[in-house]
Amino acid sequence: MKEIERKFLVNDSVKAALNSASKFVIRQGYLNRSKDCTVRVRVKNDKGFLTIKGASNNFTRDEFEYEIPLEDANHLFEMCGEFVLDKIRYEVVFEGKTWEVDEFHGKLAGLFLAEIELTDEKEEFIEPEWLGKEVSLDARFTNSNLVSIKSLSELENPK
């Protein structure tokens, strides 16, 4: 399956939109983090998932996600070592599109990223007023890279 995704920083006005959004607690860890393939284990609320993502080509990449038993997911976190992150995901509907806004915790506390999944790279969408700089093509903002940074100061100067 193909995933077509755009990712953005957000400004502080996003917090008002999050008040009425659906929210999920997410923990995810990385079993493999190469430029050609990432393998991730995730627990979203009380369900486990294993996800394999291919290399990105602009905004598109292959993605395969499978639900796995929660006990297996929790065991796989042990194999991830320090490459684990925690976040809350909010689903915000704006102009008919669902935006996933992630609020990161731990060493990434204070970072919010918004993503929108599209059906085509050229699909048009209306940008909410809380949307900031696009970071879709900035590899530092992939979750598989965010998991290894030591502090938010490493992200201060987005390209």
mmCIF file with all atom_site columns, C-alpha atoms in Angstrom:
data_model
loop_
_atom_site.group_PDB
_atom_site.id
_atom_site.type_symbol
_atom_site.label_atom_id
_atom_site.label_alt_id
_atom_site.label_comp_id
_atom_site.label_asym_id
_atom_site.label_entity_id
_atom_site.label_seq_id
_atom_site.pdbx_PDB_ins_code
_atom_site.Cartn_x
_atom_site.Cartn_y
_atom_site.Cartn_z
_atom_site.occupancy
_atom_site.B_iso_or_equiv
_atom_site.pdbx_formal_charge
_atom_site.auth_seq_id
_atom_site.auth_comp_id
_atom_site.auth_asym_id
_atom_site.auth_atom_id
_atom_site.pdbx_PDB_model_num
ATOM 1   C CA . MET A 1 1   ? 0.000   0.000  0.000  1.00 0.00 ? 1   MET A CA 1
ATOM 2   C CA . LYS A 1 2   ? 1.201   3.536  -0.733 1.00 0.00 ? 2   LYS A CA 1
ATOM 3   C CA . GLU A 1 3   ? 1.259   6.258  1.904  1.00 0.00 ? 3   GLU A CA 1
ATOM 4   C CA . ILE A 1 4   ? 1.182   9.855  0.660  1.00 0.00 ? 4   ILE A CA 1
ATOM 5   C CA . GLU A 1 5   ? 1.769   12.224 3.537  1.00 0.00 ? 5   GLU A CA 1
ATOM 6   C CA . ARG A 1 6   ? 2.576   15.892 4.135  1.00 0.00 ? 6   ARG A CA 1
ATOM 7   C CA . LYS A 1 7   ? 3.979   17.058 7.486  1.00 0.00 ? 7   LYS A CA 1
ATOM 8   C CA . PHE A 1 8   ? 4.043   20.519 9.064  1.00 0.00 ? 8   PHE A CA 1
ATOM 9   C CA . LEU A 1 9   ? 5.122   22.324 12.183 1.00 0.00 ? 9   LEU A CA 1
ATOM 10  C CA . VAL A 1 10  ? 2.249   24.108 13.936 1.00 0.00 ? 10  VAL A CA 1
ATOM 11  C CA . ASN A 1 11  ? 1.828   27.371 15.828 1.00 0.00 ? 11  ASN A CA 1
ATOM 12  C CA . ASP A 1 12  ? 0.336   27.793 19.294 1.00 0.00 ? 12  ASP A CA 1
ATOM 13  C CA . SER A 1 13  ? -3.177  28.385 17.980 1.00 0.00 ? 13  SER A CA 1
ATOM 14  C CA . VAL A 1 14  ? -3.385  24.623 17.310 1.00 0.00 ? 14  VAL A CA 1
ATOM 15  C CA . LYS A 1 15  ? -4.182  24.064 20.998 1.00 0.00 ? 15  LYS A CA 1
ATOM 16  C CA . ALA A 1 16  ? -7.708  25.439 20.562 1.00 0.00 ? 16  ALA A CA 1
ATOM 17  C CA . ALA A 1 17  ? -8.357  22.908 17.770 1.00 0.00 ? 17  ALA A CA 1
ATOM 18  C CA . LEU A 1 18  ? -7.126  20.045 19.975 1.00 0.00 ? 18  LEU A CA 1
ATOM 19  C CA . ASN A 1 19  ? -9.769  20.663 22.658 1.00 0.00 ? 19  ASN A CA 1
ATOM 20  C CA . SER A 1 20  ? -12.517 19.018 20.591 1.00 0.00 ? 20  SER A CA 1
ATOM 21  C CA . ALA A 1 21  ? -10.350 16.441 18.789 1.00 0.00 ? 21  ALA A CA 1
ATOM 22  C CA . SER A 1 22  ? -10.277 12.670 19.242 1.00 0.00 ? 22  SER A CA 1
ATOM 23  C CA . LYS A 1 23  ? -7.115  11.653 21.039 1.00 0.00 ? 23  LYS A CA 1
ATOM 24  C CA . PHE A 1 24  ? -4.983  8.529  21.305 1.00 0.00 ? 24  PHE A CA 1
ATOM 25  C CA . VAL A 1 25  ? -2.006  7.635  23.478 1.00 0.00 ? 25  VAL A CA 1
ATOM 26  C CA . ILE A 1 26  ? 0.790   6.212  21.321 1.00 0.00 ? 26  ILE A CA 1
ATOM 27  C CA . ARG A 1 27  ? 4.071   4.519  22.177 1.00 0.00 ? 27  ARG A CA 1
ATOM 28  C CA . GLN A 1 28  ? 6.236   3.448  19.288 1.00 0.00 ? 28  GLN A CA 1
ATOM 29  C CA . GLY A 1 29  ? 9.652   1.919  18.931 1.00 0.00 ? 29  GLY A CA 1
ATOM 30  C CA . TYR A 1 30  ? 11.936  1.155  16.037 1.00 0.00 ? 30  TYR A CA 1
ATOM 31  C CA . LEU A 1 31  ? 13.356  -2.278 15.283 1.00 0.00 ? 31  LEU A CA 1
ATOM 32  C CA . ASN A 1 32  ? 15.046  -1.038 12.086 1.00 0.00 ? 32  ASN A CA 1
ATOM 33  C CA . ARG A 1 33  ? 15.788  2.533  10.959 1.00 0.00 ? 33  ARG A CA 1
ATOM 34  C CA . SER A 1 34  ? 17.584  2.550  7.617  1.00 0.00 ? 34  SER A CA 1
ATOM 35  C CA . LYS A 1 35  ? 16.949  5.009  4.781  1.00 0.00 ? 35  LYS A CA 1
ATOM 36  C CA . ASP A 1 36  ? 15.467  2.170  2.711  1.00 0.00 ? 36  ASP A CA 1
ATOM 37  C CA . CYS A 1 37  ? 13.233  0.559  5.325  1.00 0.00 ? 37  CYS A CA 1
ATOM 38  C CA . THR A 1 38  ? 11.913  1.214  8.808  1.00 0.00 ? 38  THR A CA 1
ATOM 39  C CA . VAL A 1 39  ? 10.228  -1.370 10.995 1.00 0.00 ? 39  VAL A CA 1
ATOM 40  C CA . ARG A 1 40  ? 8.152   0.025  13.828 1.00 0.00 ? 40  ARG A CA 1
ATOM 41  C CA . VAL A 1 41  ? 6.153   -1.457 16.689 1.00 0.00 ? 41  VAL A CA 1
ATOM 42  C CA . ARG A 1 42  ? 3.341   0.694  18.042 1.00 0.00 ? 42  ARG A CA 1
ATOM 43  C CA . VAL A 1 43  ? 0.791   0.564  20.799 1.00 0.00 ? 43  VAL A CA 1
ATOM 44  C CA . LYS A 1 44  ? -2.124  2.897  20.143 1.00 0.00 ? 44  LYS A CA 1
ATOM 45  C CA . ASN A 1 45  ? -4.356  3.007  23.203 1.00 0.00 ? 45  ASN A CA 1
ATOM 46  C CA . ASP A 1 46  ? -4.703  -0.755 23.832 1.00 0.00 ? 46  ASP A CA 1
ATOM 47  C CA . LYS A 1 47  ? -3.886  -2.222 20.400 1.00 0.00 ? 47  LYS A CA 1
ATOM 48  C CA . GLY A 1 48  ? -0.539  -3.356 19.019 1.00 0.00 ? 48  GLY A CA 1
ATOM 49  C CA . PHE A 1 49  ? 0.731   -2.829 15.470 1.00 0.00 ? 49  PHE A CA 1
ATOM 50  C CA . LEU A 1 50  ? 3.780   -3.741 13.420 1.00 0.00 ? 50  LEU A CA 1
ATOM 51  C CA . THR A 1 51  ? 4.536   -1.366 10.525 1.00 0.00 ? 51  THR A CA 1
ATOM 52  C CA . ILE A 1 52  ? 7.068   -1.612 7.699  1.00 0.00 ? 52  ILE A CA 1
ATOM 53  C CA . LYS A 1 53  ? 7.765   1.519  5.657  1.00 0.00 ? 53  LYS A CA 1
ATOM 54  C CA . GLY A 1 54  ? 9.869   1.774  2.515  1.00 0.00 ? 54  GLY A CA 1
ATOM 55  C CA . ALA A 1 55  ? 12.072  4.617  1.342  1.00 0.00 ? 55  ALA A CA 1
ATOM 56  C CA . SER A 1 56  ? 10.366  7.942  0.653  1.00 0.00 ? 56  SER A CA 1
ATOM 57  C CA . ASN A 1 57  ? 10.041  9.301  -2.869 1.00 0.00 ? 57  ASN A CA 1
ATOM 58  C CA . ASN A 1 58  ? 8.934   12.914 -2.351 1.00 0.00 ? 58  ASN A CA 1
ATOM 59  C CA . PHE A 1 59  ? 5.751   12.520 -0.261 1.00 0.00 ? 59  PHE A CA 1
ATOM 60  C CA . THR A 1 60  ? 5.097   8.849  -1.116 1.00 0.00 ? 60  THR A CA 1
ATOM 61  C CA . ARG A 1 61  ? 6.358   5.559  0.271  1.00 0.00 ? 61  ARG A CA 1
ATOM 62  C CA . ASP A 1 62  ? 5.264   1.974  0.701  1.00 0.00 ? 62  ASP A CA 1
ATOM 63  C CA . GLU A 1 63  ? 3.623   1.213  4.034  1.00 0.00 ? 63  GLU A CA 1
ATOM 64  C CA . PHE A 1 64  ? 2.395   -2.101 5.430  1.00 0.00 ? 64  PHE A CA 1
ATOM 65  C CA . GLU A 1 65  ? 0.735   -2.161 8.845  1.00 0.00 ? 65  GLU A CA 1
ATOM 66  C CA . TYR A 1 66  ? -0.551  -5.187 10.738 1.00 0.00 ? 66  TYR A CA 1
ATOM 67  C CA . GLU A 1 67  ? -2.364  -5.470 14.033 1.00 0.00 ? 67  GLU A CA 1
ATOM 68  C CA . ILE A 1 68  ? -0.514  -7.772 16.430 1.00 0.00 ? 68  ILE A CA 1
ATOM 69  C CA . PRO A 1 69  ? -1.353  -8.972 19.944 1.00 0.00 ? 69  PRO A CA 1
ATOM 70  C CA . LEU A 1 70  ? -0.737  -6.311 22.588 1.00 0.00 ? 70  LEU A CA 1
ATOM 71  C CA . GLU A 1 71  ? 1.490   -8.701 24.542 1.00 0.00 ? 71  GLU A CA 1
ATOM 72  C CA . ASP A 1 72  ? 3.708   -9.199 21.455 1.00 0.00 ? 72  ASP A CA 1
ATOM 73  C CA . ALA A 1 73  ? 3.947   -5.445 20.879 1.00 0.00 ? 73  ALA A CA 1
ATOM 74  C CA . ASN A 1 74  ? 4.982   -4.839 24.480 1.00 0.00 ? 74  ASN A CA 1
ATOM 75  C CA . HIS A 1 75  ? 7.623   -7.565 24.202 1.00 0.00 ? 75  HIS A CA 1
ATOM 76  C CA . LEU A 1 76  ? 8.989   -6.087 20.959 1.00 0.00 ? 76  LEU A CA 1
ATOM 77  C CA . PHE A 1 77  ? 9.617   -2.752 22.736 1.00 0.00 ? 77  PHE A CA 1
ATOM 78  C CA . GLU A 1 78  ? 12.383  -4.526 24.644 1.00 0.00 ? 78  GLU A CA 1
ATOM 79  C CA . MET A 1 79  ? 14.183  -5.054 21.301 1.00 0.00 ? 79  MET A CA 1
ATOM 80  C CA . CYS A 1 80  ? 13.938  -1.346 20.439 1.00 0.00 ? 80  CYS A CA 1
ATOM 81  C CA . GLY A 1 81  ? 16.344  -0.260 23.176 1.00 0.00 ? 81  GLY A CA 1
ATOM 82  C CA . GLU A 1 82  ? 16.421  3.542  23.435 1.00 0.00 ? 82  GLU A CA 1
ATOM 83  C CA . PHE A 1 83  ? 14.603  4.028  20.121 1.00 0.00 ? 83  PHE A CA 1
ATOM 84  C CA . VAL A 1 84  ? 11.151  4.493  21.655 1.00 0.00 ? 84  VAL A CA 1
ATOM 85  C CA . LEU A 1 85  ? 8.968   7.596  21.752 1.00 0.00 ? 85  LEU A CA 1
ATOM 86  C CA . ASP A 1 86  ? 5.707   8.564  23.389 1.00 0.00 ? 86  ASP A CA 1
ATOM 87  C CA . LYS A 1 87  ? 3.111   10.971 22.065 1.00 0.00 ? 87  LYS A CA 1
ATOM 88  C CA . ILE A 1 88  ? -0.532  11.866 22.044 1.00 0.00 ? 88  ILE A CA 1
ATOM 89  C CA . ARG A 1 89  ? -2.167  11.907 18.633 1.00 0.00 ? 89  ARG A CA 1
ATOM 90  C CA . TYR A 1 90  ? -5.108  14.188 18.041 1.00 0.00 ? 90  TYR A CA 1
ATOM 91  C CA . GLU A 1 91  ? -7.360  13.779 15.007 1.00 0.00 ? 91  GLU A CA 1
ATOM 92  C CA . VAL A 1 92  ? -8.570  17.194 13.909 1.00 0.00 ? 92  VAL A CA 1
ATOM 93  C CA . VAL A 1 93  ? -11.116 17.463 11.092 1.00 0.00 ? 93  VAL A CA 1
ATOM 94  C CA . PHE A 1 94  ? -10.679 20.659 9.083  1.00 0.00 ? 94  PHE A CA 1
ATOM 95  C CA . GLU A 1 95  ? -12.462 21.428 5.793  1.00 0.00 ? 95  GLU A CA 1
ATOM 96  C CA . GLY A 1 96  ? -13.336 17.756 5.270  1.00 0.00 ? 96  GLY A CA 1
ATOM 97  C CA . LYS A 1 97  ? -9.811  16.434 5.857  1.00 0.00 ? 97  LYS A CA 1
ATOM 98  C CA . THR A 1 98  ? -8.471  14.693 8.934  1.00 0.00 ? 98  THR A CA 1
ATOM 99  C CA . TRP A 1 99  ? -5.223  16.099 10.296 1.00 0.00 ? 99  TRP A CA 1
ATOM 100 C CA . GLU A 1 100 ? -3.186  14.025 12.731 1.00 0.00 ? 100 GLU A CA 1
ATOM 101 C CA . VAL A 1 101 ? -1.493  16.329 15.224 1.00 0.00 ? 101 VAL A CA 1
ATOM 102 C CA . ASP A 1 102 ? 1.152   14.653 17.379 1.00 0.00 ? 102 ASP A CA 1
ATOM 103 C CA . GLU A 1 103 ? 2.154   16.103 20.739 1.00 0.00 ? 103 GLU A CA 1
ATOM 104 C CA . PHE A 1 104 ? 5.463   14.517 21.710 1.00 0.00 ? 104 PHE A CA 1
ATOM 105 C CA . HIS A 1 105 ? 6.551   13.736 25.267 1.00 0.00 ? 105 HIS A CA 1
ATOM 106 C CA . GLY A 1 106 ? 9.803   13.019 27.087 1.00 0.00 ? 106 GLY A CA 1
ATOM 107 C CA . LYS A 1 107 ? 12.887  14.563 25.476 1.00 0.00 ? 107 LYS A CA 1
ATOM 108 C CA . LEU A 1 108 ? 10.649  15.786 22.626 1.00 0.00 ? 108 LEU A CA 1
ATOM 109 C CA . ALA A 1 109 ? 8.192   17.575 24.945 1.00 0.00 ? 109 ALA A CA 1
ATOM 110 C CA . GLY A 1 110 ? 7.007   20.795 23.340 1.00 0.00 ? 110 GLY A CA 1
ATOM 111 C CA . LEU A 1 111 ? 7.158   19.466 19.768 1.00 0.00 ? 111 LEU A CA 1
ATOM 112 C CA . PHE A 1 112 ? 3.900   19.321 17.829 1.00 0.00 ? 112 PHE A CA 1
ATOM 113 C CA . LEU A 1 113 ? 3.699   18.049 14.232 1.00 0.00 ? 113 LEU A CA 1
ATOM 114 C CA . ALA A 1 114 ? 0.656   17.907 11.962 1.00 0.00 ? 114 ALA A CA 1
ATOM 115 C CA . GLU A 1 115 ? 0.281   15.371 9.151  1.00 0.00 ? 115 GLU A CA 1
ATOM 116 C CA . ILE A 1 116 ? -2.272  14.936 6.431  1.00 0.00 ? 116 ILE A CA 1
ATOM 117 C CA . GLU A 1 117 ? -2.604  11.806 4.309  1.00 0.00 ? 117 GLU A CA 1
ATOM 118 C CA . LEU A 1 118 ? -3.540  12.347 0.692  1.00 0.00 ? 118 LEU A CA 1
ATOM 119 C CA . THR A 1 119 ? -4.681  10.159 -2.184 1.00 0.00 ? 119 THR A CA 1
ATOM 120 C CA . ASP A 1 120 ? -2.340  11.863 -4.682 1.00 0.00 ? 120 ASP A CA 1
ATOM 121 C CA . GLU A 1 121 ? 0.819   13.961 -4.308 1.00 0.00 ? 121 GLU A CA 1
ATOM 122 C CA . LYS A 1 122 ? -0.865  16.799 -6.209 1.00 0.00 ? 122 LYS A CA 1
ATOM 123 C CA . GLU A 1 123 ? -4.081  16.690 -4.184 1.00 0.00 ? 123 GLU A CA 1
ATOM 124 C CA . GLU A 1 124 ? -5.009  20.153 -2.973 1.00 0.00 ? 124 GLU A CA 1
ATOM 125 C CA . PHE A 1 125 ? -6.120  20.902 0.580  1.00 0.00 ? 125 PHE A CA 1
ATOM 126 C CA . ILE A 1 126 ? -6.975  23.976 2.624  1.00 0.00 ? 126 ILE A CA 1
ATOM 127 C CA . GLU A 1 127 ? -4.365  24.788 5.258  1.00 0.00 ? 127 GLU A CA 1
ATOM 128 C CA . PRO A 1 128 ? -5.656  25.486 8.781  1.00 0.00 ? 128 PRO A CA 1
ATOM 129 C CA . GLU A 1 129 ? -4.558  28.777 10.349 1.00 0.00 ? 129 GLU A CA 1
ATOM 130 C CA . TRP A 1 130 ? -2.501  26.858 12.922 1.00 0.00 ? 130 TRP A CA 1
ATOM 131 C CA . LEU A 1 131 ? -0.285  25.258 10.279 1.00 0.00 ? 131 LEU A CA 1
ATOM 132 C CA . GLY A 1 132 ? 3.359   26.355 10.216 1.00 0.00 ? 132 GLY A CA 1
ATOM 133 C CA . LYS A 1 133 ? 6.366   25.529 8.052  1.00 0.00 ? 133 LYS A CA 1
ATOM 134 C CA . GLU A 1 134 ? 6.189   22.376 5.942  1.00 0.00 ? 134 GLU A CA 1
ATOM 135 C CA . VAL A 1 135 ? 8.808   19.780 6.948  1.00 0.00 ? 135 VAL A CA 1
ATOM 136 C CA . SER A 1 136 ? 7.670   16.869 4.762  1.00 0.00 ? 136 SER A CA 1
ATOM 137 C CA . LEU A 1 137 ? 11.030  16.575 3.022  1.00 0.00 ? 137 LEU A CA 1
ATOM 138 C CA . ASP A 1 138 ? 13.181  17.385 6.078  1.00 0.00 ? 138 ASP A CA 1
ATOM 139 C CA . ALA A 1 139 ? 14.371  13.958 7.285  1.00 0.00 ? 139 ALA A CA 1
ATOM 140 C CA . ARG A 1 140 ? 14.970  15.275 10.803 1.00 0.00 ? 140 ARG A CA 1
ATOM 141 C CA . PHE A 1 141 ? 11.196  15.302 11.334 1.00 0.00 ? 141 PHE A CA 1
ATOM 142 C CA . THR A 1 142 ? 10.514  11.649 10.551 1.00 0.00 ? 142 THR A CA 1
ATOM 143 C CA . ASN A 1 143 ? 9.591   9.764  13.693 1.00 0.00 ? 143 ASN A CA 1
ATOM 144 C CA . SER A 1 144 ? 12.339  7.255  12.969 1.00 0.00 ? 144 SER A CA 1
ATOM 145 C CA . ASN A 1 145 ? 14.897  10.093 13.197 1.00 0.00 ? 145 ASN A CA 1
ATOM 146 C CA . LEU A 1 146 ? 13.177  12.041 15.986 1.00 0.00 ? 146 LEU A CA 1
ATOM 147 C CA . VAL A 1 147 ? 13.517  8.997  18.225 1.00 0.00 ? 147 VAL A CA 1
ATOM 148 C CA . SER A 1 148 ? 17.319  9.372  18.262 1.00 0.00 ? 148 SER A CA 1
ATOM 149 C CA . ILE A 1 149 ? 17.703  13.092 18.980 1.00 0.00 ? 149 ILE A CA 1
ATOM 150 C CA . LYS A 1 150 ? 18.935  14.137 22.405 1.00 0.00 ? 150 LYS A CA 1
ATOM 151 C CA . SER A 1 151 ? 16.969  17.398 22.723 1.00 0.00 ? 151 SER A CA 1
ATOM 152 C CA . LEU A 1 152 ? 14.691  19.731 20.780 1.00 0.00 ? 152 LEU A CA 1
ATOM 153 C CA . SER A 1 153 ? 17.591  22.153 20.251 1.00 0.00 ? 153 SER A CA 1
ATOM 154 C CA . GLU A 1 154 ? 18.765  19.814 17.457 1.00 0.00 ? 154 GLU A CA 1
ATOM 155 C CA . LEU A 1 155 ? 15.650  20.884 15.503 1.00 0.00 ? 155 LEU A CA 1
ATOM 156 C CA . GLU A 1 156 ? 15.917  24.654 16.056 1.00 0.00 ? 156 GLU A CA 1
ATOM 157 C CA . ASN A 1 157 ? 16.806  25.569 12.491 1.00 0.00 ? 157 ASN A CA 1
ATOM 158 C CA . PRO A 1 158 ? 14.473  23.641 10.169 1.00 0.00 ? 158 PRO A CA 1
ATOM 159 C CA . LYS A 1 159 ? 15.753  23.577 6.605  1.00 0.00 ? 159 LYS A CA 1
#
